[in-house]
Every structure is written in C-alpha cells, then in structure tokens.
Amino acid sequence: MKSLFTGRYEGYSVGHFKKDLLSGTIVGIVAIPLAMSFAIASGVKPEYGIYTACIAGILISLLGGSKYQIGGPTGAFVPVLLGIVLTYGYEDLLIAGFMAGILLCLMGIFKLGSLIKFIPRPVTVGFTAGIAVIIFTGQIANFLGLTNIEQHEYFIANIKELAKQIGTTNFYSILIALLSLVIILLTPKVLPKVPGALAGIVVSTIVASVFFSGQVATIATAYGSIPNTLPQFAVPEITFERIQQLIGPAFVIAMLGGIESLLSAVVADGMTNSKHNSNRELVGQGIANIITPLFGGIPATGAIARTATNIKTGAASPMSGIIHGVFVLITVLLLAPYASHIPLASMAPVLMVVAWNMSEQKHFAHILKMKSGDSLVLLVTFLLTVFTSLTLAVEVGLVLAVILFAKRMSEMLVVTKVLPDHTKKSGKLLPHIVNQTHDCPQISIYTIEGPLFFGAAQTFEQSILDSIHYHPRVLILRMGKVPFMDSTGESYFRNIVQNFKKRGGTVLVTGVQPELKVMLEQSGLVAEIGEENFYSQTGEAIDAALTCLNTSKCLGCKHFAFRECTTLSVQEEKMNEIVCK
C-alpha cells in the first residue's frame, strides 16, 4: 500500500483528491457520448463503448506510465475496428483486441516504447487525416437520416451506398443533426465549462422526443435498449485458427494503440512539464486491452482530447482517470434507459466535430506547402488510408519515408580529392588545388564527409577507384567527418582496401572517430589495413607516406615545385616536393 503513494502519488492530499474528483467527473461527462459514438461508428452496440470507457479507463490510469492519461475508445480505431467487425464479426474483434493487448505488453516488456518516436510525422499526420475523412463520411448517413444503409469496409463502396440511398433522406433527422451541431459549436463560446458534445446531444434529444417522436432513428430503434447492468464476464473461444486469422488485425490494433497512447502521453508532458514512462505506458495499455474484451469492451488507447481536458480541469494524479471510469459506470447504471432515446442524428455531429479536430489540417497544409519528400509521404499515406486500408497506408508510408531518408542521407556524402594549398601560409588541404595540370601520381589524399551506409557506399567506392586509375602508391583517407558506417559501407570500404593493396599500394586512414574505429576493429578492417596505418592527424600520415616512398621528390614527375623554407613548414615543404604542376 505504501508503494501506491510513491512516485505519481507522492505527497497526495485531500486537496489533490478534490481536484481529481472535479476533473474526473468532467472528463466522465465528456467520455459518455464519445464512447457510445465511437462504438456505433465501429459497428458495435453503444454499450460496448461505455464498458470500454469504464474498464479500460480505470486500468490505463492505474497501471499506465503517464500521470494524466485518459484511456478509452478513440476515433483512430474506428476504421480498423469496423473493418474487423465487417470481415470477422464482433466476437473475433474481442479476440483481436485481446491479442493486441498481449502484443502491447510484450512491446513494453522489451522496451520498444522509444521506437514509436521513429515513425515520421508525415506518416502519422497522413493516416490521422485519412481516418478523420473516414469517420466524417461515415456519419453522413446518420446526419441525413438515410435508411437501409449497408456498411462496407472500403471508402468508395460506402460513398456509392450513400448515393444509392440518398432518396431516403429524413428532413427531421437533418433538423436534429443541425441543432446538435450548432449547440456543439456554440457551447464552448457561451458556456466554456459545459461540454459541447453533451449539451448538443441532451438538447437535441429533448427536442426530438417532444416534437418529432417516432420520426427519427434512435439508439433503441437501431441497436436496442442500453442495459443498466454491469458488463458480464465471458472468455471468447480462442482457437489456433482464429489466432492465425487475427494476428494481422491484432498487430494493427497494437501498433495504432501504441502510437496513439504515446502521442497522447507526449502531449500531456508538454502541457504539464512532466515526463511519462513509455514502456510502462505500453504495458498498462496492454493489460487494459487484455481485460476489457473479457467484459465485452472494444480496443482502447490514450485519448488526446480527453487527456487534454483532464489536465485543463485541474487533474493532480492518475486518480482523476480512475474517477472518470467510475463516473461513467455509475451513470450507465442510473441513466441507461434515457440514453436509449438519443437520436443517431444527434450523435453524428459529435463524431464529425471529432473528425475535424483530429484531422490536423494545419499540420497537413504546412507539410504540403513544403513541397518536399515529406509532402509525398503525407499524400501517399493519406490517400492509401482513405481508399485502401490503414495497414497498407502505414506500411507504404514508412517504406517510402525510409527510401527518401536514405536518398537524402546519401546526398550528404561528399568525397573530394585534396592537396595542400601552398599559395597560403597555412597550407590547408583543399579540393580546388587538384586539377588536370596539378596533381600527384604518388600520393592520393581524399576527404570523406558524411555517413557511409547502404545508400551512399557505392558512390564512395566509385569516387575513389575511378579517380586513382593511374595507380598511386599511397592512398590517404581523411575520415574525421564520417559519423557512422553500416555493414554495406564496410563492405565497399573493404573492396577499396583490397583492390588498392593488390596493386601494391598502401592505405593510410586519418581522424577516425572512436565509435567508428571500434566497428572497424570488430569487422577486421583495422587488421587488414594495419593498426600502424591509422593516424589521428593527416600531417602524420603524409610524413609516413614520404617515408614509405623513401624519396624527397615526386617520382615519375618531370617538373618540381619548390618553395623557400622560410614560408613553408617542414611538412608543407615535403608535401610540396611531391606535388606536380
């Protein structure tokens, strides 16, 4: 019991509890209509969304790694869950959620939480905007009161279905939906402390019940009455065939849930100057998603909007999230019969506003205006999310982002041949000194700048081998600005060394960073080049080259360039002796 009040609960007092009670109640009020709306949009009964908000909300706050995280059903899951329900059915959705929970726990146990940050921003913005489009268009039927609508997995098929049933538009549903939308938008401006979604649903439901009774579809007419009982515990039948069938959807749920929850935790950190534990957060999310399906709940994750509301209303600890879940549970037990009378048209604007808010239109427009590779990644991810599936969109978006990143990194590699500039006292090694009439056939010096990895390794090899066709006797590679080298870069580097040594030449390497030197040692390249041929300074390598050549002048040259010793250092004079003009 003592450990419960350490860390996130350290110094907890009655005053903190009062703050948590207020914020938890407010977030609970916000969560109820959203939980039902997300469940309906996902193709399941509204009470399953409420069960998720209760159970997952409590467990995520209790066991997660973020002090202010609010968990529950979210809009990001809607197209994924709807696709699973349409393809496999509700019971298999529960199994997929259960499996996703196990995957999330494993991700946290093996400390993969930090890897989420490597998902490029254009990919997350792209699929989030795509999900927003799917959610928004998915509510058009309820907004217009269309009947006989058959839900499909893919966007185009759903748009065709809307066009097919447009003749069944219900004027009363449109009035109720518009009333709900106006109240949702105006409430934050007129009554900032009142949740707009709740106000819109309550007022429009009352109006529909009084003036248009029986004229608009309600939760009860579409899904049956919401039970005012506790969710029943039941273990779904899990078979090996089902596991094989659902491992793909489960992985998508786990990845999306992990991304969403950690993004929400990062937002909370920024709002409170706190720091979450990403791996503990994944474990908490995993446990919540393992237990919630056993009570009929759908997959859950961290909800950014509800988490922000929790912080803004003064939450002091995870207790606010626990109170939020308890509040939702008490409310459904007391008010379920009344919730059954909510028109579907009243709930449609709630999800439409959620979709607009989650679309990140400002970030979307900003990345598009950049007209860069990120813009392409964004558009491809967005379009594939809308017109195919989230799984394919994320896979292609990540692959495309990696390819573009590799291309950009490869362009950073610069290989230049250099010689001392004897027109200046410093005698610095510069590339513009090398030309057709001024070069050295005995010693070739190259400066390599940038990473040597699979995207740039071939360029590195060609740049050097193509320019030493005249077979110099010593090759000096200045590698002080090479931050890292992968196995492909190491392979091409080895080719250069082996080819040069076959011609009877000597390779000298200068300025290698300690981390890179360790890698070269492990690969055996240091032994192949020779430990004695690694130098910290280029000047030392030049002296060694002259010693290797055993000459004070450039062999094979017809013309020599000498300078007075008063203007050149000894090293510069030696180097000048082997430079041809």
Steps between C-alpha positions, in 0.01 A plus 500: 500500500789730574640461147167611352555851632857535381599649166181622336314516834778643711372776729138428403249686719130570543544815291642294215209258526250786469673612180499144366134457591404812301714424197404130501130586507532750215702258287244228579221726371700561181583130461146361508370635167837441334517139620157424358573684176829323440342162571216563253745625236707183555199283420418380853237583761540828693524330839825331394656842466380590849644179645832587335501850649431352845738205514782610272479854634559383857776251411695737275502769769590248770774311317621731221814710483340844458377691803212667316406252226130432438432175320201371310364446149633753247430615149832366371373144549169550316593390145717214629234363736221544246703306245556216748130489596387495136755232407511275806221605738474643852632196689813489286545872569519416870765234429700741282486757780613240753795402277587865445518542877753218522707659222494837677620338823786331312593831337521661841686209662762501223527880532379586150317812616776730384482357146163663441675838472671378182170499310522809274262787564365500139391137546309568825342819362412320177321203654337716770355731233388195301326355804329836554360490145368147554335594831344817356356333190387205711261730689334655194236225495396568863514877443260471204292224659555259211352152536595155369867597504737206470843566646805401298867471586623732227444871447386493136241230572360706789477815285313301232265371772426857612424605143278194455289578810497881475130482415422385856616829655303589816433873539442463876838331545671788323329751732605307811857456370531871416366595844753268666783637285419864574485434875830304489671793327342781706514349849879542548463871415191569713551246783868400495468264797220294342607220259365589158440139394289428809300822463434431132381147560281585802323799342449338159373178664244696702386689189471176300304327778256789538444609140609211275426190706522191280623706203875448547710189567629461855749271674208285619346460153838425338679296768248426773489646851826559687505264802541665840696205635865422556680343202510122511832316518551253216809346342473483119579170332860528386623241249827465310316569173360825641842605626649448154210687342507795738872552562514763223206708631632459856839635398335803336296567814812468718711729283227762465419481870867534592550799272184678615560442870862619488408804290235584759756453779741735321224763471433462873871541574508823302197640682626414850882500474494138614654187346325172433646148505439374146562131569280500811233677294506221241473234772207686659328532163564132437349381829195723442448350153540147632236543772250730322395244230414253778217741592391568142703818455673606179871596465606814685792739504597841633256770390678828424193727527378347828852502643530871416160563661615311808805725534315824430242425770770463766584129525769433761565126456384183322212494751307733268505232227381238746217731614409563135452125447296458818282798404424348158407169665266664755340711229422203276348313795272793585424661164522222239122501424516871416811459282309252285283787369794696355448551124780379273475839330595666831818293524612543139619862548700392806714268290516748212646762734738241644609412146561865416703553815713189447566575132796726589419718201761762594783247519368334183504828306842595641664175387337527157631856454854375557480317162763252614532126544299535821213642294504189283503269804208693649286481185571133434423402861182712503365369169577137580332535842184634339480279192661172615584419862688647792736202506610546140519877544737482798716231339539689172541834680781363719679332208474816289624714789799268551586508128483880487702526820766268359510708182546822696769343716683366194509849355677617814804284422777706340824345378760755385858468394720757672856638498676766706438859396853645492378843396411551864719473805269250672539250217151356563385198302243628250320346202539791257877448492449171313459532121629349176829693515552475875481159662719238661540154345668359810266597785122545479326675787120489539269671747181301574210687662170339594365156597624189319184287481317291241366804315839666454756218515513437125553870430786497750670206327455633146620849592831366626569209262407703191739779590804289586523323164861616470596272790643726772720325752340649815131569567418727796134501612401787732195361689462741789157608373352152453248460788415134441534207260262208449588152375447602137734796541753273669479254208570771240779644716657153513481477119695825469767379742534160333514639146758759599719250684488258201668775296774517758376821660471605862180634662530753783194613699481817710265655756271198551252561782521257797160336438581442134845366591337238725272394214798469263686293758204265543468456123871420463573802280747648746702181486475491119612862461749473784469665839819696427331661198240687709592856598325772696636782278538521123845654537623185673367290212676722245832455682440125505420507126829674421682247713318222320603644162857548630543813290521875539354571159208381293607194297385494141458877478685719253440826683540588867359786704730622775438776755727674743513340845433840652144494372421135545508260789715191465190288441369740235837503326505121494149493360587768245785286370261225397241725336519529123411811305 
